[in-house]
Amino acid sequence: MQVSKIISSVAIVLFIALSASCKKKEDPLFILNNVELYPNSAAKTRVKSDEQWVAILHTNLFQSALSSNELFQIGECIASIGDKELVREVIISNFMNDGGVIMPTDEEMRADLTTFITDTYTRFLVRYPSVSEETWYTNYIETNPYITPELVYFSFALSNEYLYY
Amino acid sequence: MKRREFIRKTGLTAGAALVAPYILPSGRLFAQTGSQIAPHVVMVMFAGGVRQQESVLQRYVEDSQDEPYAGNIMYNMLDGEAPTQKIVYGTGAGGINPIPQILNSSLQSQGTLFSEVTALSRGHYKGLNSLLQGSNAITQGLRQKPENPTIFEFLRRHGGYSATDAWFVGNGIYNSVPLLNYSTDPGYGASYGANFFAPNITFGGACENFLGDARVYHPENELDPIYQMKYFLDNNFDNYASGLGNLGNTENEKQQIKEFMTLMYDKTGNGTIAHPPISDSEDLRTVGYTCEVLKHFKPAMTVVNLSNVDACHSNFTEYTASLHRADHAVGHLWDYIQNEIPEMADNTIIIATPECGRNLEPNGILDANDWRSFDHSDENALRVFTMMAGPTIPQNLTIGGEGNPIGFTSDSMLTAAEILGVKNDVLNAGTLAAGTLSLFDRL
């Protein structure tokens, strides 16, 4: 009698233990925040061709693409001048004179410098600014009343990093 | 002790004050040791492949087409009577009106003609390279920048000349012409290169749309901040390497070039470019813009490239017209320097050399006049000439002749180097073709 009690007790304990141990575990749920990944400047090792540079520049400034015919013509213009830095400067100046460049106003820029600087880095250099870069630009713009978004865009378009991808 | 420190600092300051003025833009501490013969050289790459028979030998169609009409169709450069019949190289319908002579006396009579010079190549690009590098360019690829330093780089690195002191004006952007303004030599390269325009392209209608309406920025309030921000970005970018084509123009020189470009767009629009009296070819218009470059910058070294005579591959008639126009272009260039640029008149030496000649035998292609055409691949294609004129150049002197070749096309580069004071630097570099001498050493 006692043996059967013991057996039934053990069976109950085992049943409970097995039931508990075999209970299906819920799958853990991992949630990732959306983070846009950009290359850093060190990963840019290849030089853009003249046509790539001007096509990307036009898109960055006007948010629209150049026609293939225009691209071919500008490529010839660049080839016809020896100092490539100078011709890039002249092309940017011409684009800036076009009137269709999409950029914030001076007031918008100064109202939120952090956003402006981050947006400009991602727009032109396809990366976020480092803390020191953001600090430098913030200080430079704040202390220089002549700085406009156009001048900032010009400097980015003229930078060496903008020539690489 | 204080007195000793004071003396030491004073000495250092005095030394720096003495040395600093001699640190040249090129980074060289002292100016070149060689003395200048003249402050300006204009080298005409009289290129495209000029057949000796129609140029120096003045045989017009007598030799090439077996027609009994000889004569000189390059009377600005060479002494000799023009053909009297079968004239097709001029203007008007059928080219029957020869272009009037510009120079009162030919360059031959004003200077020295090396009438039988050996070209180092039968091809255009290697030929052009030999004129600019002074080397035989045996391993020079067709779509590669010069392998050895060019005359521009020697001048800028060793002579302390600024970027706007060295100009190369091309007649187009094809056939690798824009590559010729500096070499890939690791000791020289872009930062010692020449400024370059292919003005028929740069100042043509299409480029005016993209380059001719540049916004003018205030130099201090706008341009300075742009450059400061750019330099900040550049300092934070580690991958920057050479090879981006920056010629080392100073900000001031860049400003001058931009002003020149604006002026050229205006003058092109107004039709006031200093073109030759006849300007119906690319070569002629190229020389017109070259005159503008000379007037604006007064460079130490200017090289201009012509090439329309290469029509001779398939059109002998057009070849003679182009040769006649190339002579007109050189005549105008020399006349303009002497009469319109006081700073360069009487102190400029002009050197003109074809990069290669053309074949003795025709290729079988007939043009509209049933005249035979000529390529450039045989021994005759190595026969060319060199002309030079200007201060210290003996006048009315002819050296060499048919059957008596004297000199190589590479001599022109070393001659320019000697004129501008860097001959020893070029010789020490060891890149010259064997046998190359300055033409002054052949007089």
Coordinates of C-alpha atoms in Angstrom, one line a residue:
Chain A
M1 CA 0.0 0.0 0.0
Q2 CA 2.7 2.3 1.1
V3 CA 4.8 1.3 -2.0
S4 CA 1.9 2.2 -4.3
K5 CA 1.6 5.6 -2.5
I6 CA 5.2 6.2 -2.9
I7 CA 5.1 5.2 -6.6
S8 CA 2.1 7.4 -7.2
S9 CA 3.7 10.3 -5.4
V10 CA 6.9 9.9 -7.5
A11 CA 4.8 9.7 -10.6
I12 CA 3.0 12.9 -9.7
V13 CA 6.2 14.7 -9.0
L14 CA 7.7 13.4 -12.2
F15 CA 4.7 14.4 -14.2
I16 CA 4.7 17.9 -12.7
A17 CA 8.4 18.2 -13.2
L18 CA 8.3 16.9 -16.8
S19 CA 5.3 19.0 -17.6
A20 CA 7.1 22.0 -16.4
S21 CA 10.4 21.2 -18.1
C22 CA 8.8 20.4 -21.4
K23 CA 6.8 23.6 -21.5
K24 CA 7.4 25.3 -24.8
K25 CA 9.5 28.4 -24.3
E26 CA 8.4 31.6 -25.9
D27 CA 10.8 32.8 -28.6
P28 CA 12.7 35.8 -27.5
L29 CA 12.0 38.9 -29.4
F30 CA 14.9 41.0 -30.4
I31 CA 14.1 44.5 -31.6
L32 CA 16.7 46.6 -33.5
N33 CA 16.5 50.3 -33.9
N34 CA 16.8 51.6 -37.4
V35 CA 20.2 53.0 -38.0
E36 CA 21.4 54.4 -41.3
L37 CA 24.9 53.2 -41.9
Y38 CA 27.3 55.4 -43.8
P39 CA 30.9 54.6 -44.7
N40 CA 33.6 56.6 -42.9
S41 CA 36.0 58.8 -44.9
A42 CA 38.7 56.2 -44.6
A43 CA 36.7 53.8 -46.8
K44 CA 36.7 56.3 -49.7
T45 CA 39.6 55.2 -51.7
R46 CA 38.5 55.6 -55.3
V47 CA 38.5 58.9 -57.2
K48 CA 35.3 59.8 -59.0
S49 CA 35.6 60.4 -62.7
D50 CA 34.9 64.0 -63.9
E51 CA 31.5 62.9 -65.2
Q52 CA 30.7 61.1 -61.9
W53 CA 31.7 64.1 -59.9
V54 CA 29.6 66.6 -61.8
A55 CA 26.6 64.2 -62.0
I56 CA 26.7 63.7 -58.2
L57 CA 27.2 67.4 -57.7
H58 CA 24.2 68.3 -59.8
T59 CA 22.1 65.8 -58.0
N60 CA 23.3 67.1 -54.6
L61 CA 22.6 70.7 -55.4
F62 CA 19.5 70.5 -57.5
Q63 CA 18.0 67.1 -56.5
S64 CA 17.7 66.3 -60.2
A65 CA 19.9 64.5 -62.7
L66 CA 21.8 66.0 -65.6
S67 CA 20.9 64.7 -69.0
S68 CA 23.4 62.4 -70.7
N69 CA 24.1 65.1 -73.3
E70 CA 24.8 67.8 -70.6
L71 CA 27.0 65.3 -68.8
F72 CA 29.0 64.6 -72.0
Q73 CA 29.4 68.4 -72.7
I74 CA 30.5 69.2 -69.1
G75 CA 33.0 66.3 -69.3
E76 CA 34.5 67.9 -72.4
C77 CA 34.6 71.3 -70.7
I78 CA 36.5 69.8 -67.8
A79 CA 39.0 68.1 -70.1
S80 CA 39.6 71.3 -71.9
I81 CA 41.1 73.0 -68.8
G82 CA 44.3 72.0 -67.1
D83 CA 43.7 73.0 -63.5
K84 CA 41.0 70.6 -62.4
E85 CA 40.5 72.3 -59.1
L86 CA 39.9 75.6 -60.8
V87 CA 37.4 74.2 -63.3
R88 CA 35.5 72.5 -60.5
E89 CA 35.3 75.8 -58.7
V90 CA 34.0 77.5 -61.9
I91 CA 31.4 74.8 -62.4
I92 CA 30.1 75.1 -58.8
S93 CA 30.0 78.9 -59.2
N94 CA 27.9 78.5 -62.3
F95 CA 25.5 76.0 -60.7
M96 CA 25.2 78.4 -57.7
N97 CA 24.2 81.2 -60.1
D98 CA 21.6 79.0 -61.7
G99 CA 19.0 79.8 -59.0
G100 CA 17.6 76.3 -58.7
V101 CA 19.9 75.0 -55.9
I102 CA 17.8 73.5 -53.1
M103 CA 19.2 74.6 -49.8
P104 CA 17.9 76.0 -46.5
T105 CA 17.8 79.7 -45.9
D106 CA 20.3 81.4 -43.7
E107 CA 17.7 81.7 -40.9
E108 CA 16.9 78.0 -41.1
M109 CA 20.5 77.1 -41.0
R110 CA 21.3 79.2 -38.0
A111 CA 18.1 78.1 -36.2
D112 CA 19.3 74.5 -36.0
L113 CA 23.0 74.3 -36.8
T114 CA 23.4 70.7 -35.6
T115 CA 20.8 69.5 -38.1
F116 CA 22.2 71.6 -40.9
I117 CA 25.7 70.4 -40.4
T118 CA 24.6 66.7 -40.1
D119 CA 22.4 67.1 -43.2
T120 CA 25.2 68.7 -45.2
Y121 CA 27.7 66.0 -44.3
T122 CA 25.3 63.2 -45.2
R123 CA 24.2 65.0 -48.4
F124 CA 27.6 65.7 -49.8
L125 CA 30.0 63.3 -48.0
V126 CA 27.6 60.5 -47.3
R127 CA 28.6 60.2 -43.6
Y128 CA 28.0 61.7 -40.3
P129 CA 30.3 64.4 -39.0
S130 CA 32.5 63.5 -36.1
V131 CA 32.1 65.4 -32.9
S132 CA 35.1 67.6 -33.6
E133 CA 33.8 68.4 -37.1
E134 CA 30.4 69.3 -35.8
T135 CA 32.0 71.5 -33.2
W136 CA 34.3 73.2 -35.6
Y137 CA 31.5 74.0 -38.1
T138 CA 29.2 75.2 -35.4
N139 CA 31.7 77.6 -34.0
Y140 CA 32.8 78.7 -37.4
I141 CA 29.3 79.5 -38.6
E142 CA 28.3 81.1 -35.3
T143 CA 31.3 83.4 -35.3
N144 CA 31.2 84.3 -38.9
P145 CA 28.2 86.3 -40.0
Y146 CA 29.0 86.1 -43.7
I147 CA 28.6 82.3 -43.8
T148 CA 25.6 81.2 -45.7
P149 CA 24.4 77.7 -46.7
E150 CA 25.6 78.4 -50.2
L151 CA 29.2 79.0 -49.0
V152 CA 29.0 75.9 -46.8
Y153 CA 27.7 73.8 -49.8
F154 CA 30.4 75.3 -52.0
S155 CA 33.2 74.2 -49.6
F156 CA 31.8 70.7 -49.4
A157 CA 31.5 70.4 -53.1
L158 CA 35.1 71.6 -53.5
S159 CA 36.6 69.4 -50.8
N160 CA 39.0 66.6 -51.6
E161 CA 36.8 64.1 -49.9
Y162 CA 34.0 64.9 -52.3
L163 CA 36.2 63.7 -55.1
Y164 CA 36.4 60.2 -53.6
Y165 CA 33.9 57.4 -53.1
Chain B
M1 CA 73.8 84.8 -20.9
K2 CA 71.0 87.1 -22.0
R3 CA 73.4 89.0 -24.2
R4 CA 74.5 85.7 -25.8
E5 CA 70.9 84.7 -26.4
F6 CA 70.1 88.1 -27.9
I7 CA 73.1 87.8 -30.3
R8 CA 72.0 84.3 -31.3
K9 CA 68.4 85.4 -32.0
T10 CA 69.5 88.4 -33.9
G11 CA 71.8 86.3 -36.0
L12 CA 69.0 83.8 -36.8
T13 CA 66.6 86.6 -37.6
A14 CA 69.1 88.3 -39.9
G15 CA 69.8 85.0 -41.6
A16 CA 66.1 84.3 -42.2
A17 CA 65.6 87.8 -43.5
L18 CA 68.3 87.2 -46.1
V19 CA 67.2 83.8 -47.1
A20 CA 63.4 84.2 -47.1
P21 CA 63.1 86.4 -50.3
Y22 CA 64.8 83.7 -52.3
I23 CA 62.5 80.9 -51.4
L24 CA 60.6 80.5 -54.7
P25 CA 57.1 79.3 -55.2
S26 CA 58.5 76.0 -56.4
G27 CA 60.1 75.4 -53.0
R28 CA 63.5 75.9 -54.4
L29 CA 65.8 78.0 -52.2
F30 CA 67.6 79.9 -54.9
A31 CA 66.8 80.8 -58.5
Q32 CA 68.2 78.7 -61.3
T33 CA 72.0 78.9 -61.8
G34 CA 71.7 79.1 -65.6
S35 CA 71.3 82.5 -67.0
Q36 CA 68.4 83.3 -69.2
I37 CA 69.0 84.1 -72.9
A38 CA 65.5 85.6 -73.1
P39 CA 62.6 85.8 -70.7
H40 CA 60.0 84.3 -73.0
V41 CA 59.8 81.3 -75.3
V42 CA 56.9 80.4 -77.6
M43 CA 57.1 77.0 -79.0
V44 CA 54.9 76.1 -81.9
M45 CA 54.3 72.4 -82.2
F46 CA 53.8 72.7 -85.9
A47 CA 52.2 69.4 -85.8
G48 CA 49.9 67.0 -87.6
G49 CA 52.6 65.6 -89.8
V50 CA 54.2 68.0 -92.2
R51 CA 55.8 66.6 -95.3
Q52 CA 59.3 68.0 -95.9
Q53 CA 58.6 68.2 -99.7
E54 CA 55.7 70.7 -99.3
S55 CA 57.3 72.7 -96.5
V56 CA 61.0 73.4 -96.6
L57 CA 61.6 71.9 -100.0
Q58 CA 58.7 74.0 -101.5
R59 CA 57.6 71.5 -104.1
Y60 CA 53.9 72.0 -103.7
V61 CA 52.3 69.5 -106.1
E62 CA 55.4 68.9 -108.2
D63 CA 56.7 66.0 -106.0
S64 CA 53.5 64.6 -104.6
Q65 CA 51.2 64.7 -107.6
D66 CA 53.6 64.7 -110.5
E67 CA 52.3 68.0 -111.6
P68 CA 54.9 70.7 -112.7
Y69 CA 53.9 73.3 -110.1
A70 CA 56.4 74.0 -107.3
G71 CA 56.4 76.9 -104.9
N72 CA 56.4 78.1 -101.3
I73 CA 53.0 78.0 -99.6
M74 CA 54.5 79.0 -96.2
Y75 CA 55.8 82.5 -97.0
N76 CA 55.5 83.8 -93.5
M77 CA 58.0 81.3 -92.3
L78 CA 60.1 80.5 -95.4
D79 CA 61.8 82.5 -98.1
G80 CA 60.7 81.6 -101.6
E81 CA 58.2 82.4 -104.3
A82 CA 54.6 81.1 -104.0
P83 CA 53.1 78.9 -106.7
T84 CA 51.5 80.7 -109.6
Q85 CA 49.2 78.0 -110.8
K86 CA 47.0 75.2 -109.4
I87 CA 46.3 77.3 -106.3
V88 CA 43.8 75.5 -104.1
Y89 CA 45.1 76.4 -100.6
G90 CA 43.7 79.9 -100.2
T91 CA 40.3 81.2 -99.4
G92 CA 37.1 81.6 -101.5
A93 CA 35.6 79.0 -103.8
G94 CA 38.2 76.3 -104.6
G95 CA 40.7 78.1 -102.4
I96 CA 42.0 80.2 -105.3
N97 CA 42.9 83.2 -103.2
P98 CA 46.2 82.8 -101.3
I99 CA 46.1 84.4 -97.9
P100 CA 48.2 87.6 -97.9
Q101 CA 51.6 87.5 -96.2
I102 CA 51.6 89.0 -92.7
L103 CA 55.3 89.4 -91.9
N104 CA 57.3 91.8 -93.9
S105 CA 60.2 89.5 -93.8
S106 CA 60.0 85.7 -93.3
L107 CA 60.9 84.1 -90.0
Q108 CA 63.7 82.4 -92.0
S109 CA 65.3 85.7 -92.7
Q110 CA 64.7 86.9 -89.2
G111 CA 66.2 83.9 -87.6
T112 CA 67.8 80.5 -88.2
L113 CA 66.3 77.5 -90.1
F114 CA 67.5 74.0 -89.4
S115 CA 66.2 72.7 -92.7
E116 CA 66.7 69.0 -92.2
V117 CA 66.0 67.7 -88.7
T118 CA 65.4 64.1 -87.7
A119 CA 62.1 63.4 -85.9
L120 CA 62.2 60.9 -83.1
S121 CA 58.9 59.4 -84.1
R122 CA 56.7 58.8 -87.1
G123 CA 53.6 59.1 -85.0
H124 CA 51.8 62.1 -83.6
Y125 CA 51.6 61.5 -79.8
K126 CA 55.2 60.2 -79.4
G127 CA 56.3 63.0 -81.6
L128 CA 54.6 65.6 -79.4
N129 CA 56.0 63.9 -76.4
S130 CA 59.5 64.1 -77.8
L131 CA 59.0 67.8 -78.3
L132 CA 57.9 68.4 -74.8
Q133 CA 60.0 65.8 -72.9
G134 CA 63.1 65.8 -75.1
S135 CA 63.2 62.1 -75.0
N136 CA 62.4 59.5 -77.6
A137 CA 59.3 58.3 -75.7
I138 CA 59.8 54.7 -76.9
T139 CA 57.6 53.2 -74.2
Q140 CA 55.1 56.1 -74.1
G141 CA 51.5 54.9 -74.3
L142 CA 49.0 56.6 -76.4
R143 CA 46.6 57.4 -73.6
Q144 CA 49.1 58.0 -70.9
K145 CA 50.6 61.2 -69.6
P146 CA 54.2 61.8 -70.5
E147 CA 56.5 59.4 -68.8
N148 CA 59.4 61.8 -68.4
P149 CA 59.3 65.4 -67.1
T150 CA 58.2 67.9 -69.6
I151 CA 59.8 71.3 -70.2
F152 CA 57.1 72.9 -68.0
E153 CA 58.0 70.8 -65.0
F154 CA 61.8 71.5 -65.4
L155 CA 61.0 75.2 -65.5
R156 CA 58.7 75.2 -62.6
R157 CA 60.7 72.9 -60.3
H158 CA 64.2 74.1 -61.1
G159 CA 63.6 77.6 -62.5
G160 CA 61.1 78.7 -59.9
Y161 CA 58.6 79.7 -62.5
S162 CA 55.0 80.1 -61.3
A163 CA 52.0 78.0 -62.7
T164 CA 50.8 80.9 -64.9
D165 CA 54.3 81.2 -66.3
A166 CA 53.8 77.9 -68.1
W167 CA 51.0 77.5 -70.6
F168 CA 50.1 74.8 -73.0
V169 CA 47.4 75.7 -75.6
G170 CA 45.9 72.7 -77.4
N171 CA 43.8 72.7 -80.5
G172 CA 41.4 70.1 -79.0
I173 CA 40.9 67.6 -76.3
Y174 CA 41.2 64.4 -78.4
N175 CA 44.3 62.4 -79.3
S176 CA 45.5 62.7 -75.6
V177 CA 46.5 66.3 -76.1
P178 CA 45.2 67.4 -72.7
L179 CA 47.5 64.9 -71.1
L180 CA 50.6 66.7 -72.2
N181 CA 50.8 69.5 -69.6
Y182 CA 52.7 67.4 -67.0
S183 CA 54.3 64.0 -66.6
T184 CA 53.8 61.0 -64.3
D185 CA 57.4 61.3 -63.1
P186 CA 57.2 61.0 -59.3
G187 CA 59.7 63.8 -58.8
Y188 CA 57.8 66.2 -60.9
G189 CA 54.1 65.9 -61.9
A190 CA 51.0 68.0 -61.6
S191 CA 52.2 70.5 -59.1
Y192 CA 54.9 71.5 -61.6
G193 CA 52.7 71.3 -64.7
A194 CA 51.5 73.9 -67.1
N195 CA 48.2 75.5 -67.3
F196 CA 46.2 74.2 -70.2
F197 CA 43.3 75.3 -72.3
A198 CA 41.8 73.8 -75.4
P199 CA 40.3 77.1 -76.1
N200 CA 38.1 76.1 -79.0
I201 CA 36.3 73.8 -76.5
T202 CA 36.6 75.9 -73.3
F203 CA 35.3 79.0 -74.9
G204 CA 32.9 77.3 -77.3
G205 CA 29.2 77.6 -77.0
A206 CA 28.6 74.4 -75.0
C207 CA 31.1 75.2 -72.3
E208 CA 29.9 78.8 -72.1
N209 CA 26.6 77.4 -70.8
F210 CA 28.4 75.6 -67.9
L211 CA 31.5 77.8 -67.3
G212 CA 30.5 81.3 -68.6
D213 CA 28.1 82.4 -66.0
A214 CA 30.1 81.9 -62.8
R215 CA 28.8 83.7 -59.8
V216 CA 31.4 86.3 -58.6
Y217 CA 32.1 85.9 -54.9
H218 CA 33.6 88.5 -52.6
P219 CA 37.2 87.6 -52.2
E220 CA 37.4 88.2 -48.4
N221 CA 33.8 87.8 -47.2
E222 CA 32.9 84.8 -49.3
L223 CA 35.9 83.2 -51.1
D224 CA 38.1 83.1 -48.0
P225 CA 35.6 81.3 -45.9
I226 CA 34.9 78.9 -48.7
Y227 CA 38.6 78.0 -48.8
Q228 CA 38.9 77.9 -45.0
M229 CA 36.1 75.4 -44.8
K230 CA 37.4 73.4 -47.7
Y231 CA 40.9 73.2 -46.1
F232 CA 39.3 72.1 -42.8
L233 CA 37.5 69.3 -44.7
D234 CA 40.7 68.4 -46.5
N235 CA 42.7 68.2 -43.3
N236 CA 40.2 65.7 -42.0
F237 CA 40.4 63.5 -45.1
D238 CA 43.3 61.1 -44.9
N239 CA 43.0 59.5 -48.3
Y240 CA 43.9 62.5 -50.4
A241 CA 46.6 61.6 -52.8
S242 CA 48.2 63.2 -55.7
G243 CA 46.9 62.7 -59.2
L244 CA 43.9 65.1 -58.9
G245 CA 45.4 67.5 -61.4
N246 CA 46.0 70.4 -59.1
L247 CA 48.6 72.5 -60.8
G248 CA 49.6 74.6 -57.8
N249 CA 48.1 77.8 -59.1
T250 CA 48.0 80.2 -56.1
E251 CA 44.7 81.7 -55.1
N252 CA 45.8 84.9 -56.9
E253 CA 46.6 83.0 -60.0
K254 CA 43.3 81.2 -60.0
Q255 CA 41.6 84.5 -59.7
Q256 CA 43.6 85.8 -62.7
I257 CA 42.6 82.7 -64.8
K258 CA 38.9 83.1 -63.8
E259 CA 39.1 86.7 -64.9
F260 CA 40.7 85.6 -68.1
M261 CA 38.0 83.1 -68.8
T262 CA 35.3 85.8 -68.2
L263 CA 37.2 88.1 -70.6
M264 CA 37.4 85.3 -73.2
Y265 CA 33.7 84.6 -73.1
D266 CA 33.0 88.3 -73.5
K267 CA 35.5 88.7 -76.4
T268 CA 34.3 85.5 -78.1
G269 CA 30.7 86.8 -77.9
N270 CA 31.8 90.1 -79.3
G271 CA 34.0 88.6 -82.0
T272 CA 37.1 90.5 -80.7
I273 CA 39.4 87.6 -80.0
A274 CA 42.9 88.3 -81.4
H275 CA 42.4 85.8 -84.2
P276 CA 44.6 86.0 -87.3
P277 CA 43.1 87.9 -90.3
I278 CA 41.8 84.6 -91.6
S279 CA 40.4 82.3 -88.9
D280 CA 38.5 79.7 -90.7
S281 CA 40.2 76.7 -89.1
E282 CA 40.7 75.3 -85.6
D283 CA 44.4 75.8 -85.8
L284 CA 43.9 79.5 -86.6
R285 CA 41.5 80.0 -83.8
T286 CA 43.7 78.2 -81.4
V287 CA 46.5 80.6 -82.2
G288 CA 44.1 83.5 -81.7
Y289 CA 43.4 82.4 -78.2
T290 CA 47.1 81.8 -77.7
C291 CA 47.7 85.5 -78.5
E292 CA 45.1 86.3 -75.7
V293 CA 46.9 84.0 -73.3
L294 CA 50.2 85.7 -74.1
K295 CA 48.8 89.2 -73.7
H296 CA 47.1 88.4 -70.4
F297 CA 49.7 86.4 -68.7
K298 CA 53.0 87.1 -70.5
P299 CA 54.2 83.6 -69.7
A300 CA 57.8 82.5 -69.7
M301 CA 57.0 79.3 -71.6
T302 CA 54.1 78.9 -74.0
V303 CA 53.5 75.9 -76.2
V304 CA 50.8 75.8 -78.8
N305 CA 49.8 72.7 -80.7
L306 CA 48.5 72.7 -84.3
S307 CA 47.4 69.6 -86.2
N308 CA 45.0 70.4 -89.1
V309 CA 47.5 69.3 -91.7
D310 CA 46.8 65.7 -90.6
A311 CA 44.0 65.9 -93.2
C312 CA 46.7 64.6 -95.5
H313 CA 45.7 61.0 -94.7
S314 CA 42.8 61.4 -97.1
N315 CA 42.7 64.9 -98.6
F316 CA 45.8 66.4 -100.0
T317 CA 44.0 69.6 -101.1
E318 CA 42.9 70.2 -97.5
Y319 CA 46.4 69.4 -96.3
T320 CA 47.9 72.2 -98.4
A321 CA 45.2 74.6 -97.2
S322 CA 46.0 73.6 -93.6
L323 CA 49.7 74.0 -94.1
H324 CA 49.2 77.4 -95.7
R325 CA 47.0 78.4 -92.7
A326 CA 49.5 77.0 -90.1
D327 CA 52.0 79.4 -91.7
H328 CA 49.5 82.2 -91.5
A329 CA 48.9 81.3 -87.8
V330 CA 52.6 81.4 -87.0
G331 CA 53.0 84.7 -88.9
H332 CA 50.1 86.2 -87.0
L333 CA 51.5 84.9 -83.6
W334 CA 54.9 86.5 -84.2
D335 CA 53.4 89.7 -85.5
Y336 CA 51.1 89.9 -82.5
I337 CA 53.9 89.4 -80.0
Q338 CA 56.0 92.1 -81.7
N339 CA 53.2 94.7 -82.1
E340 CA 50.6 94.1 -79.5
I341 CA 52.5 92.8 -76.4
P342 CA 55.2 95.4 -75.6
E343 CA 56.4 93.3 -72.6
M344 CA 57.2 90.4 -74.9
A345 CA 58.3 92.3 -78.1
D346 CA 62.0 91.9 -78.8
N347 CA 62.6 89.6 -75.9
T348 CA 60.7 86.5 -77.0
I349 CA 62.2 83.5 -78.9
I350 CA 59.9 81.5 -81.1
I351 CA 60.7 77.9 -82.0
A352 CA 58.6 75.9 -84.5
T353 CA 59.0 72.2 -85.1
P354 CA 56.7 69.6 -86.6
E355 CA 56.4 66.5 -84.4
C356 CA 56.8 64.2 -87.5
G357 CA 56.8 64.3 -91.3
R358 CA 54.9 62.3 -93.8
N359 CA 55.6 59.4 -96.2
L360 CA 57.4 59.7 -99.5
E361 CA 54.9 57.4 -101.3
P362 CA 51.1 58.1 -101.3
N363 CA 48.6 55.8 -99.8
G364 CA 46.2 55.5 -102.8
I365 CA 43.4 57.7 -101.5
L366 CA 42.4 60.4 -104.0
D367 CA 40.7 63.6 -103.0
A368 CA 38.3 65.7 -105.0
N369 CA 41.2 67.0 -107.2
D370 CA 42.3 63.5 -107.8
W371 CA 45.4 64.2 -105.7
R372 CA 47.0 61.5 -103.7
S373 CA 47.1 61.3 -100.0
F374 CA 50.0 60.6 -97.6
D375 CA 50.3 58.8 -94.2
H376 CA 53.3 58.9 -91.9
S377 CA 55.1 55.6 -91.4
D378 CA 58.3 55.5 -93.6
E379 CA 61.7 57.1 -93.4
N380 CA 60.5 60.2 -95.1
A381 CA 58.2 60.7 -92.1
L382 CA 61.3 61.3 -89.9
R383 CA 62.3 64.3 -92.0
V384 CA 61.2 67.7 -90.6
F385 CA 62.7 71.1 -89.8
T386 CA 63.1 73.5 -86.9
M387 CA 62.8 77.3 -87.1
M388 CA 63.7 79.7 -84.5
A389 CA 63.9 83.5 -84.3
G390 CA 64.2 86.2 -81.7
P391 CA 66.9 88.0 -79.7
T392 CA 70.4 86.4 -80.0
I393 CA 69.3 84.1 -82.8
P394 CA 71.5 84.5 -85.9
Q395 CA 69.5 86.0 -88.7
N396 CA 69.1 84.6 -92.2
L397 CA 71.0 81.5 -91.3
T398 CA 70.2 78.0 -92.7
I399 CA 71.8 75.0 -91.2
G400 CA 71.7 71.5 -92.8
G401 CA 69.8 70.6 -95.9
E402 CA 68.6 67.7 -98.0
G403 CA 71.0 64.8 -97.5
N404 CA 72.6 66.6 -94.6
P405 CA 70.4 66.3 -91.5
I406 CA 71.4 68.2 -88.5
G407 CA 69.7 67.9 -85.1
F408 CA 66.7 66.1 -83.7
T409 CA 63.2 67.3 -82.8
S410 CA 64.1 66.8 -79.1
D411 CA 66.6 69.6 -79.5
S412 CA 63.8 72.1 -79.3
M413 CA 63.0 71.2 -75.7
L414 CA 66.6 71.5 -74.5
T415 CA 66.9 74.8 -76.5
A416 CA 63.9 76.2 -74.6
A417 CA 65.4 75.0 -71.3
E418 CA 68.6 76.8 -72.2
I419 CA 66.8 80.0 -73.1
L420 CA 65.0 80.0 -69.8
G421 CA 67.9 79.0 -67.7
V422 CA 67.4 75.3 -66.7
K423 CA 69.5 73.6 -69.3
N424 CA 71.8 72.0 -66.7
D425 CA 68.9 70.7 -64.7
V426 CA 67.5 69.0 -67.8
L427 CA 70.8 67.5 -68.7
N428 CA 71.3 66.2 -65.1
A429 CA 67.9 64.5 -65.2
G430 CA 69.2 62.1 -67.8
T431 CA 66.0 61.7 -69.7
L432 CA 67.0 63.2 -73.0
A433 CA 67.1 61.2 -76.1
A434 CA 70.7 60.2 -77.2
G435 CA 72.3 62.9 -79.3
T436 CA 70.0 65.7 -78.2
L437 CA 71.7 69.1 -78.1
S438 CA 70.6 72.6 -77.6
L439 CA 70.2 74.2 -81.0
F440 CA 72.6 76.9 -79.7
D441 CA 75.2 74.1 -79.6
R442 CA 74.6 73.3 -83.3
L443 CA 75.0 76.9 -84.5

